[in-house]
PDB file of C-alpha atoms in Angstrom:
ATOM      1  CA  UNK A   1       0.000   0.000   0.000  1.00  0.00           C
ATOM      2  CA  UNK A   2       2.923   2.347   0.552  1.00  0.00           C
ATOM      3  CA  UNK A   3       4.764   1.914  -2.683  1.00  0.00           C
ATOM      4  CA  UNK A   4       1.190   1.826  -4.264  1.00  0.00           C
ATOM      5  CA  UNK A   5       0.461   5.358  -2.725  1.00  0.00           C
ATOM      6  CA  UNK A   6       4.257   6.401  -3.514  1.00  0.00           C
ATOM      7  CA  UNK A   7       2.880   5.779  -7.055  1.00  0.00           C
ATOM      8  CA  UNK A   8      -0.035   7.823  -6.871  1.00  0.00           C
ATOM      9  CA  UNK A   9       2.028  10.566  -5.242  1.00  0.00           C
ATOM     10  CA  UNK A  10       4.082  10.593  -8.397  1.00  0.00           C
ATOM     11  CA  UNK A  11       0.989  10.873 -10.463  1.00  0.00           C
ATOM     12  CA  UNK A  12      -0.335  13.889  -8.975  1.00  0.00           C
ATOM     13  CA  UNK A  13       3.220  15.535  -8.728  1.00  0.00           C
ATOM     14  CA  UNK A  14       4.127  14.800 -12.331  1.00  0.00           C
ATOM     15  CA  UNK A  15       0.371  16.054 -13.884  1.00  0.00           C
ATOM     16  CA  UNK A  16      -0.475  18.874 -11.285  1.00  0.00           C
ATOM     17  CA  UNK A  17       0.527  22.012  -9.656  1.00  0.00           C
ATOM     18  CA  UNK A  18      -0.747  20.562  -6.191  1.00  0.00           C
ATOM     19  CA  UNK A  19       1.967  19.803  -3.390  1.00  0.00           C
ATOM     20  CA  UNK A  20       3.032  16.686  -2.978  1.00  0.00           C
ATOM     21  CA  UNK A  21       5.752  15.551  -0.342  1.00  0.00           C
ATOM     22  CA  UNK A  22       8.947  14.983  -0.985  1.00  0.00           C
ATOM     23  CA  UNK A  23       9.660  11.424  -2.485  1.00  0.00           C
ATOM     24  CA  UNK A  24      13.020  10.223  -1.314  1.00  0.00           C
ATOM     25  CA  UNK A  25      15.149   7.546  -3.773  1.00  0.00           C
ATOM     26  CA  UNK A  26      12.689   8.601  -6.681  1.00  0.00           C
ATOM     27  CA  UNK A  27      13.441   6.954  -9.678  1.00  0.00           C
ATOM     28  CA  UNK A  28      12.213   8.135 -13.229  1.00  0.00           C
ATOM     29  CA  UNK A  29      11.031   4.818 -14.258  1.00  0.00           C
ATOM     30  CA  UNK A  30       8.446   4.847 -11.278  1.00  0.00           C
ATOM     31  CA  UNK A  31       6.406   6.863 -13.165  1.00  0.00           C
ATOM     32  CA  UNK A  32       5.581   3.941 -15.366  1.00  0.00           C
ATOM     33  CA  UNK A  33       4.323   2.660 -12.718  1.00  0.00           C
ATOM     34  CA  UNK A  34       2.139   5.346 -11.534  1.00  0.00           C
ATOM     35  CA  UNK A  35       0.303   5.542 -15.198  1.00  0.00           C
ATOM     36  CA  UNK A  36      -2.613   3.367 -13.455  1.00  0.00           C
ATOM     37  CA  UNK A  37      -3.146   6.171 -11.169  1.00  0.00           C
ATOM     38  CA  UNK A  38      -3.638   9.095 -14.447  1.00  0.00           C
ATOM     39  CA  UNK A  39      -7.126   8.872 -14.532  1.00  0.00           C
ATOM     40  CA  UNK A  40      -7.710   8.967 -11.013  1.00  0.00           C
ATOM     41  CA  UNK A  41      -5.365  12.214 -11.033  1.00  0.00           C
ATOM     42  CA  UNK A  42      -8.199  13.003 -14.130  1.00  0.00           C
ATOM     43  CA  UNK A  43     -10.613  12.342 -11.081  1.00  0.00           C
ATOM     44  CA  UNK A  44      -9.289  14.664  -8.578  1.00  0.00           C
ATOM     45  CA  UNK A  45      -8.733  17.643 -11.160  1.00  0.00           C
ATOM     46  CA  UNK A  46     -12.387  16.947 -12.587  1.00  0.00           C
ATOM     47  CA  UNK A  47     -13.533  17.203  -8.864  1.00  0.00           C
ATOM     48  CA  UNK A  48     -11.950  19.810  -8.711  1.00  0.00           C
ATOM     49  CA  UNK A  49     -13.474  21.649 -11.442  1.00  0.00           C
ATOM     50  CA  UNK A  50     -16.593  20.948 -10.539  1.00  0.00           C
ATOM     51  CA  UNK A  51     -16.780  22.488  -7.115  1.00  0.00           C
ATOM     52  CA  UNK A  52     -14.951  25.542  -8.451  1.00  0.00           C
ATOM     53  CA  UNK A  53     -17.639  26.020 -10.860  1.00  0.00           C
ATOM     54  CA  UNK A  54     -20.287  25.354  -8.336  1.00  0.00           C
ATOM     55  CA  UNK A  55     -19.039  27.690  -6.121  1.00  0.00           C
ATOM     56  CA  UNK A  56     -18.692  30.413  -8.942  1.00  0.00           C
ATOM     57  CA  UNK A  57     -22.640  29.740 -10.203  1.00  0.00           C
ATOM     58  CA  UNK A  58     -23.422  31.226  -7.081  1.00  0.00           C
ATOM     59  CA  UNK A  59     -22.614  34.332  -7.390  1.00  0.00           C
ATOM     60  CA  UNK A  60     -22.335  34.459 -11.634  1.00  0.00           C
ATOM     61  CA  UNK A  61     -23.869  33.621 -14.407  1.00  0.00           C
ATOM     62  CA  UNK A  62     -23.138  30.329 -16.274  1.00  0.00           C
ATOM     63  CA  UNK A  63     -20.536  31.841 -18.761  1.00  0.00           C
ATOM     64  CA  UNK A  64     -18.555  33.095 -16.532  1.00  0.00           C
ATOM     65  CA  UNK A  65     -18.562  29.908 -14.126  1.00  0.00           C
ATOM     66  CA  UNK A  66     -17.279  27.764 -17.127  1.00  0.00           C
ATOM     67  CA  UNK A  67     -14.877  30.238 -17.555  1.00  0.00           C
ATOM     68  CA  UNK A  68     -13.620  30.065 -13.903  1.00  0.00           C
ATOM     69  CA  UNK A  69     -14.107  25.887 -13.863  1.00  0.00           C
ATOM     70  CA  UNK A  70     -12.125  26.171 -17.251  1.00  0.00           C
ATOM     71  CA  UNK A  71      -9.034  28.299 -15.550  1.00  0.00           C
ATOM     72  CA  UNK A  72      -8.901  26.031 -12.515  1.00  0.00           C
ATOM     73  CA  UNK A  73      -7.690  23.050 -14.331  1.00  0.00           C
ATOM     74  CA  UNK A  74      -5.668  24.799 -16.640  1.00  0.00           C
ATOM     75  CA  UNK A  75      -4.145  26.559 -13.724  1.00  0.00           C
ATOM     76  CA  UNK A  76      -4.562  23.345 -11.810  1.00  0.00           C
ATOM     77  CA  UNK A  77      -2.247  21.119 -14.371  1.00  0.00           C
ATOM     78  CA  UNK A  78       0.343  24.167 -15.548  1.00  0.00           C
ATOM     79  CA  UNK A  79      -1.823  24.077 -19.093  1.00  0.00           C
ATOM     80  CA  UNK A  80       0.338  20.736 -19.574  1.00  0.00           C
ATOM     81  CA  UNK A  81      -2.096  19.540 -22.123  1.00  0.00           C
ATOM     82  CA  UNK A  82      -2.630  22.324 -23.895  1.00  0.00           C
ATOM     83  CA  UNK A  83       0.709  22.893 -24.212  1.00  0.00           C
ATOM     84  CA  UNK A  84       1.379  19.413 -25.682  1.00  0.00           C
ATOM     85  CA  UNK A  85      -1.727  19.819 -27.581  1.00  0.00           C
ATOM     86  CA  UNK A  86      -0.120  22.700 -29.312  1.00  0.00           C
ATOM     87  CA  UNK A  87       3.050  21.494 -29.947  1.00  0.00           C
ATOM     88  CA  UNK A  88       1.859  18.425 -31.646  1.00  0.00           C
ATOM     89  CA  UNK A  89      -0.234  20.498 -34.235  1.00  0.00           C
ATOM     90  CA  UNK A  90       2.716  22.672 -35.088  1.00  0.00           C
ATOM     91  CA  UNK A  91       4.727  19.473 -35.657  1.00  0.00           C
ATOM     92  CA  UNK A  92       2.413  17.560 -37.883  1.00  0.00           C
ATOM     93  CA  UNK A  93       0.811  20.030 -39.374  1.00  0.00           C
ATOM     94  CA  UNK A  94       4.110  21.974 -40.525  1.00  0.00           C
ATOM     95  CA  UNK A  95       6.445  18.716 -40.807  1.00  0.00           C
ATOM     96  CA  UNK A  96       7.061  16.965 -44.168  1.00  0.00           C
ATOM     97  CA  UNK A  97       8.459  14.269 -42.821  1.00  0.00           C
ATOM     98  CA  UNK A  98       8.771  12.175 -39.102  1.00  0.00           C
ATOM     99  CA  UNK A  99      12.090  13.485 -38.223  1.00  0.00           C
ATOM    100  CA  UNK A 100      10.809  17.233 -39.149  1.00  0.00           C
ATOM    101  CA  UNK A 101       7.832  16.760 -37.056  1.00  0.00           C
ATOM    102  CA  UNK A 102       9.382  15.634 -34.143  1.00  0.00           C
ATOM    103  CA  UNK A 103      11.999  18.690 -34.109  1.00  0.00           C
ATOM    104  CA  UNK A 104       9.003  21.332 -34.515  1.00  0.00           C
ATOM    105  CA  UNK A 105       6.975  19.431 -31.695  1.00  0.00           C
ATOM    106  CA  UNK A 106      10.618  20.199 -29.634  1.00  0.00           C
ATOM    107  CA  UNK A 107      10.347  23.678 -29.970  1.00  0.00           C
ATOM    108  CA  UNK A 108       9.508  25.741 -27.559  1.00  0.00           C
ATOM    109  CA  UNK A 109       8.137  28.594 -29.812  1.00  0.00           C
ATOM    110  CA  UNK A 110       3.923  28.803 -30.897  1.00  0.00           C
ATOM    111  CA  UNK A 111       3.750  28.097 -34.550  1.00  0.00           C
ATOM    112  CA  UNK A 112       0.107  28.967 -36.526  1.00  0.00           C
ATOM    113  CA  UNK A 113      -0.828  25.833 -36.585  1.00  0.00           C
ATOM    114  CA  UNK A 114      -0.947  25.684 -32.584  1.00  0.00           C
ATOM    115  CA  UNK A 115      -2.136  28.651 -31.855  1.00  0.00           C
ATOM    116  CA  UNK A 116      -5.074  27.961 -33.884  1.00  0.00           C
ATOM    117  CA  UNK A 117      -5.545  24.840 -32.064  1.00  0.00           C
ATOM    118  CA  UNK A 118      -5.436  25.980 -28.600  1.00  0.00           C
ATOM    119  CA  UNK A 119      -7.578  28.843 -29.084  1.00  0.00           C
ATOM    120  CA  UNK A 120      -9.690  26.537 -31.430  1.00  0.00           C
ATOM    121  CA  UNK A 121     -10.217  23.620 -28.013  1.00  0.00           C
ATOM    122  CA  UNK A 122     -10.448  26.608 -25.517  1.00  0.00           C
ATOM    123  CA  UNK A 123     -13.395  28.124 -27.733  1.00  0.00           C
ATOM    124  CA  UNK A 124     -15.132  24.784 -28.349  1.00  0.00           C
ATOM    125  CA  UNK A 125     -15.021  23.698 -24.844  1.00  0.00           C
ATOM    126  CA  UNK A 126     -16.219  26.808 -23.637  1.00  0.00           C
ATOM    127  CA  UNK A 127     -19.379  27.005 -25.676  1.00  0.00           C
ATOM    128  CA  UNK A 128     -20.371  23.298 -25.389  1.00  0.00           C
ATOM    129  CA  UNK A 129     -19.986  23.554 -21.281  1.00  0.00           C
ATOM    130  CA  UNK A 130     -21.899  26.805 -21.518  1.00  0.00           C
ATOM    131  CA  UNK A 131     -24.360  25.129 -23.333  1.00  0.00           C
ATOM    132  CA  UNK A 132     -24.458  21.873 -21.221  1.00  0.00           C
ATOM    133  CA  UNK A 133     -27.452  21.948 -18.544  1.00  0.00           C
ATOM    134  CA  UNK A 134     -26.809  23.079 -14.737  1.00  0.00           C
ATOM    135  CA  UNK A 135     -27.693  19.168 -13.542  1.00  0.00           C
ATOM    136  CA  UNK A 136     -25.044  17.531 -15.767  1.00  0.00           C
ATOM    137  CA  UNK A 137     -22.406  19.659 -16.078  1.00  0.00           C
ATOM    138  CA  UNK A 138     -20.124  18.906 -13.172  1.00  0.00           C
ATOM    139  CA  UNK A 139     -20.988  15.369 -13.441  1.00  0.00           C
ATOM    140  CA  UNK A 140     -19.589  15.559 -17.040  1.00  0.00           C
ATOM    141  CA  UNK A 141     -16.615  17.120 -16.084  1.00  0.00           C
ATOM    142  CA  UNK A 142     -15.628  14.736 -13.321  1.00  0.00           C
ATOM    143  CA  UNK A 143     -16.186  12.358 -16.206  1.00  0.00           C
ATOM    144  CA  UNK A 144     -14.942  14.200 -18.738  1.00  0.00           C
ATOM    145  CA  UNK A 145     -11.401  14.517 -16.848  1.00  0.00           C
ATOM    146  CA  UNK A 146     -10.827  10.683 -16.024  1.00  0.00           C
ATOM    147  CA  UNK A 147     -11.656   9.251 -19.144  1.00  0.00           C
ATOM    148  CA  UNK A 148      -9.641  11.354 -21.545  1.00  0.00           C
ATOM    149  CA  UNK A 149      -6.564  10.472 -19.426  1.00  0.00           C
ATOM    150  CA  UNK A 150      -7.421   6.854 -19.623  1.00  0.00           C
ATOM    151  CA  UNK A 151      -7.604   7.236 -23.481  1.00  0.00           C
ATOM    152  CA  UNK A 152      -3.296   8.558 -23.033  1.00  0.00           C
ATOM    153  CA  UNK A 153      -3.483   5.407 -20.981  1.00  0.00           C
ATOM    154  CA  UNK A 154      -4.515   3.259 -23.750  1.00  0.00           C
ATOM    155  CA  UNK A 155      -2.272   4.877 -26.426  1.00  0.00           C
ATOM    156  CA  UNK A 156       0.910   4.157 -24.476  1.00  0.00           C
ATOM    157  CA  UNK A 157      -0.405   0.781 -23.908  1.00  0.00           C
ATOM    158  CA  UNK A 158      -0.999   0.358 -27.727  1.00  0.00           C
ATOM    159  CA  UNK A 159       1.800   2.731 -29.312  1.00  0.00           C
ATOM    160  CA  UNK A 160       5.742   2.597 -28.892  1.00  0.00           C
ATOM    161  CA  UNK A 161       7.189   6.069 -27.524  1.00  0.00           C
ATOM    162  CA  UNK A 162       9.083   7.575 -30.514  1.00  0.00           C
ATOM    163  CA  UNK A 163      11.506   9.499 -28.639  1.00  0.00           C
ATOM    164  CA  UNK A 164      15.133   8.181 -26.970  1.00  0.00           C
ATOM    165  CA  UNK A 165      14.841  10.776 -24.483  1.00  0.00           C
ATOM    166  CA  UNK A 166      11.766  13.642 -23.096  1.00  0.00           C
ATOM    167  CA  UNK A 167       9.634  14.587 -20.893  1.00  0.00           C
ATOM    168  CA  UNK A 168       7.511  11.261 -20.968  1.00  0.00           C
ATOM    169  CA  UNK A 169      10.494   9.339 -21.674  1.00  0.00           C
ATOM    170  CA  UNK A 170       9.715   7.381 -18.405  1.00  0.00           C
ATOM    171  CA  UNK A 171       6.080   6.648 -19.383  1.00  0.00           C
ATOM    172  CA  UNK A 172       7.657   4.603 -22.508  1.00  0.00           C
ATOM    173  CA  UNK A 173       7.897   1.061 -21.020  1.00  0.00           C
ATOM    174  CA  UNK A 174       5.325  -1.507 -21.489  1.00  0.00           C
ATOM    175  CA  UNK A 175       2.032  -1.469 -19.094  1.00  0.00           C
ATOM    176  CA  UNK A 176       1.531  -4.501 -16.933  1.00  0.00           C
ATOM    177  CA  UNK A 177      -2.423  -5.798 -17.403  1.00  0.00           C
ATOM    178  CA  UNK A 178      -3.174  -4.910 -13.645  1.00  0.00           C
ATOM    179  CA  UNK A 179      -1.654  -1.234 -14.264  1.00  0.00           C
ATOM    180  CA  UNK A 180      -4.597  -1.637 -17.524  1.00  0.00           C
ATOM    181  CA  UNK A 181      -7.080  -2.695 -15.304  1.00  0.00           C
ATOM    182  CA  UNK A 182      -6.432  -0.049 -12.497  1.00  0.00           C
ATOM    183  CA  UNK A 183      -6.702   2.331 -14.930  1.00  0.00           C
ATOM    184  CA  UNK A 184      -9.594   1.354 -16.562  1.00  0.00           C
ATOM    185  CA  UNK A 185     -11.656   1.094 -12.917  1.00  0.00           C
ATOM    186  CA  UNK A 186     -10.772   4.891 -12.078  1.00  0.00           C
ATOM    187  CA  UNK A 187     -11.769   6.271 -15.701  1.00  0.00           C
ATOM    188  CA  UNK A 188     -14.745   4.390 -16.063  1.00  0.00           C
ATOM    189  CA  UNK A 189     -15.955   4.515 -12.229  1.00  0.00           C
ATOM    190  CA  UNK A 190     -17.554   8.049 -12.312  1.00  0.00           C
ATOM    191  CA  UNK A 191     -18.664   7.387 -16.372  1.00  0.00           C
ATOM    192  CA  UNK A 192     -20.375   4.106 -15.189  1.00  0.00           C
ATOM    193  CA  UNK A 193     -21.538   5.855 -11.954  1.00  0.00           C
ATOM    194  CA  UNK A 194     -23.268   8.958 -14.003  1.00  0.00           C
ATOM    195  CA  UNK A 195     -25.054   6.056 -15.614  1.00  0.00           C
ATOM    196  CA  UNK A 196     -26.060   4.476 -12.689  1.00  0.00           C
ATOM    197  CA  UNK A 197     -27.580   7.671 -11.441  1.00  0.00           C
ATOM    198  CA  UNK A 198     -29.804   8.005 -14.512  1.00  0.00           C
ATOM    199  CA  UNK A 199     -30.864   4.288 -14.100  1.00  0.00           C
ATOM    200  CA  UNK A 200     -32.319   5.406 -10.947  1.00  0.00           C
ATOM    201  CA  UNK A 201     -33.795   8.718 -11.218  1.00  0.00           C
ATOM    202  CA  UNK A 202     -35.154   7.934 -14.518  1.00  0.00           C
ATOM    203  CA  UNK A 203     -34.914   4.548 -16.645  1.00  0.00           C
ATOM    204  CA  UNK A 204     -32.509   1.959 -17.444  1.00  0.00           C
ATOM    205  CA  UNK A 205     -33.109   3.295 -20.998  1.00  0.00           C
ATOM    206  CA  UNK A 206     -31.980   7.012 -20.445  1.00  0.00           C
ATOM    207  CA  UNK A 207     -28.635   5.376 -18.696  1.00  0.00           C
ATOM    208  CA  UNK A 208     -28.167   3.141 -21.970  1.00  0.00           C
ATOM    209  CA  UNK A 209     -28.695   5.907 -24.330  1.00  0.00           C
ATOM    210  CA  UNK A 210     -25.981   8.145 -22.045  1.00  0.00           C
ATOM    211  CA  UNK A 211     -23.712   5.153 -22.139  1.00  0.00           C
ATOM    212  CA  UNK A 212     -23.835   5.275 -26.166  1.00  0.00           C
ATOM    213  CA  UNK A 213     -24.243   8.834 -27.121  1.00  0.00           C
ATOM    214  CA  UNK A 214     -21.417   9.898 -24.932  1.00  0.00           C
ATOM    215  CA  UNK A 215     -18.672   6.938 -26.017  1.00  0.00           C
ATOM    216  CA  UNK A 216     -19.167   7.028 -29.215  1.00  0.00           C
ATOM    217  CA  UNK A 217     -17.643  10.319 -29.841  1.00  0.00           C
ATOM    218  CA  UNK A 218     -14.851   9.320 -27.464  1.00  0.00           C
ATOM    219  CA  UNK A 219     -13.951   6.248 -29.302  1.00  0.00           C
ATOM    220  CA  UNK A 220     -13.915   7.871 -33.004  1.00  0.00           C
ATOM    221  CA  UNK A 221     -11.495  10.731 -31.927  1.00  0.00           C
ATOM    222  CA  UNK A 222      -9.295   8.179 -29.979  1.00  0.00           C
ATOM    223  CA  UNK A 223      -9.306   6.132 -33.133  1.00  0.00           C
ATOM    224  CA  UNK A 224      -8.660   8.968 -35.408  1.00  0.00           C
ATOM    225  CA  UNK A 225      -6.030  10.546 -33.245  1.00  0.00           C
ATOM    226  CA  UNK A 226      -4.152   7.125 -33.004  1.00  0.00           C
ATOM    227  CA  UNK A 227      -4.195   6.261 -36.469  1.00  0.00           C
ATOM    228  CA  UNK A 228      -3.092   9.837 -37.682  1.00  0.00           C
ATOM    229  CA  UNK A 229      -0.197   9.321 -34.911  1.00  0.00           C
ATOM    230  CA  UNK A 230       0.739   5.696 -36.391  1.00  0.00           C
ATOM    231  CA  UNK A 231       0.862   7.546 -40.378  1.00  0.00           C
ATOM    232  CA  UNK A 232       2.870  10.231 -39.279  1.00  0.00           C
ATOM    233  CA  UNK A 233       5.127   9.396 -36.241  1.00  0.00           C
ATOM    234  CA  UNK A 234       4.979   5.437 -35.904  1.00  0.00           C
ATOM    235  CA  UNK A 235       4.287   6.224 -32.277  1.00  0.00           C
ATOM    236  CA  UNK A 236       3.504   8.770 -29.491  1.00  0.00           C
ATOM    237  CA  UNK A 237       4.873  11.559 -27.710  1.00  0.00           C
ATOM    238  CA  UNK A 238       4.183  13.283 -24.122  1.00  0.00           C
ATOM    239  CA  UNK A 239       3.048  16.232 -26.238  1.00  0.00           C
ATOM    240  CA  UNK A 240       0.583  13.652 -28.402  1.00  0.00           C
ATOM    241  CA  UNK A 241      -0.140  12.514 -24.934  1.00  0.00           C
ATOM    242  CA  UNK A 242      -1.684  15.732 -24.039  1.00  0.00           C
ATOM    243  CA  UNK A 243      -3.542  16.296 -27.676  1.00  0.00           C
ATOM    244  CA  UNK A 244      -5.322  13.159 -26.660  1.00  0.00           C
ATOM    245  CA  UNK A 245      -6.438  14.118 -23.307  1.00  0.00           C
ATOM    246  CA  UNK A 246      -7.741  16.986 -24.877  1.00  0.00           C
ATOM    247  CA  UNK A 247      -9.815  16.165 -27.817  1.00  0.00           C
ATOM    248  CA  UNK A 248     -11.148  13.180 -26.151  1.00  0.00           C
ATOM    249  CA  UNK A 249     -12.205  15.867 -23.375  1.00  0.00           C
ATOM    250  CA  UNK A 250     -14.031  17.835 -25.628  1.00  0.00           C
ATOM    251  CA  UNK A 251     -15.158  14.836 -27.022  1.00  0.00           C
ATOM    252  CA  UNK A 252     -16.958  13.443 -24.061  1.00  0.00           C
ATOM    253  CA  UNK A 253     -18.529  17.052 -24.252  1.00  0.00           C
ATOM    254  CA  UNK A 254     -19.798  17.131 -27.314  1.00  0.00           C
ATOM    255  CA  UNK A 255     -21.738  13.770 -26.915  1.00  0.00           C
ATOM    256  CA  UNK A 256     -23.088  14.610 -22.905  1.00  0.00           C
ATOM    257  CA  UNK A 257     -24.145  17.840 -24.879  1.00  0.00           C
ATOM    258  CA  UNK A 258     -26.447  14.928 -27.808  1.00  0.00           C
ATOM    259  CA  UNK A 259     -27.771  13.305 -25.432  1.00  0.00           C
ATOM    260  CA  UNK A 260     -28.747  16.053 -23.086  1.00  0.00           C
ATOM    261  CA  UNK A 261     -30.857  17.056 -26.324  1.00  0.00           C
ATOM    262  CA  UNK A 262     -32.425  14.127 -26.719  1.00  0.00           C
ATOM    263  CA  UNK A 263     -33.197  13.032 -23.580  1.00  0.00           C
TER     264      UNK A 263
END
């Protein structure tokens, strides 16, 4: 239980601005180790999010609470995925080739291609939590959160790490199956759970449609995102990492948003 909470220590420390004691003997491969524990971080910073924008409905209007709900996390995680977001649309949008791509994603400087998609996410997001209902919302984004850092999850358990040395260099190795399943349990628990919810207060059929409306989206922009990472870099990087988390966010969004129309 100690090294297991020495793990999750490292997973909130690596992802996230919040303090975390100091780890004595820390060794950069343990953060392969704490990858089970990403979407619970995904969890805590969706939690997070939530009560911030909670907190800021009562006292302004719902724009405005996104807005502060939307700063939190970005605050909250140092804008790490937006950042790697970024960076990977400057490299394969501007690359010609693998080795090209992988020096633009390297740079530290905001090409066109990045700042269109960061501001492009940022927008998106904003409207489609704006336009979420008050009763979902911060049940989506405690959702929202976990699973899009179980689909980086997946991708480094599917993908080879295309880099000899960076950021996420230790995150390269091979997944065990239990660090798979671990990870699975805490980015589906609070999915699952929203459907449970729904089962109850309304009908096993409004949880099933939630279920489908809501993954599908997920699923197609995970496979798309993969797939355009296997043509162009024959693996993953921390900053493809961080794309992932964030389309798959918005994602999740988009399809809460569906079904809230529907049902």
């Amino acid at each position: 239980m100690n090294q297991q909470w020495r793990y999750f220590l490292l997973a909130v420390g690596f992802f996230t601005r919040l303090p975390v004691p100091t780890l004595p003997d820390f060794q950069e491969s343990e953060l392969n180790h704490a990858a089970r524990y990403f979407p619970l971080v995904g969890l805590l910073i969706g939690l997070i999010a939530a009560v911030v924008w909670w907190l800021a409905s009562l006292l302004f209007p719902p724009a405005i609470s996104v807005l502060f709900s939307m700063l939190a996390t970005i605050y909250l995680t140092g804008a790490f995925h937006e950042d790697g977001l970024a960076d990977s649309a400057d490299g394969l949008g501007g690359g010609l080739n693998k080795a090209r791509k992988l020096e633009i994603m390297q740079d530290s400087r905001l090409g066109s291609y990045g700042a269109i998609a960061l501001i492009g996410i940022l927008l998106f997001k904003f409207q489609t939590l704006t336009a979420l209902p008050a009763a979902v919302l911060p049940f989506g984004l405690i959702a929202a959160h976990a699973l899009s850092r179980l689909a980086a999850v997946y991708i480094m358990a599917t993908m080879p790490y295309v880099r000899s040395a960076g950021k996420s260099k230790p995150l390269a190795t091979t997944l065990t199956r239990n660090d798979l399943w671990c990870a699975s349990a805490f980015g589906l628990w609070s999915w699952i759970g929203f459907a449970g919810l729904l089962w109850l207060n309304h009908s096993g059929f409004a949880a099933l449609q939630f279920l489908l409306i809501t993954e599908l989206p997920v699923l197609l922009v995970w496979w798309w995102w993969r797939n355009l990472l296997l043509r162009n870099l024959q693996g993953y990087t921390g900053d493809t990492l961080g794309a992932m988390q964030q389309f798959t966010e918005l994602a999740f969004y988009l399809g809460l948003l569906a079904w809230s129309r529907i049902v």
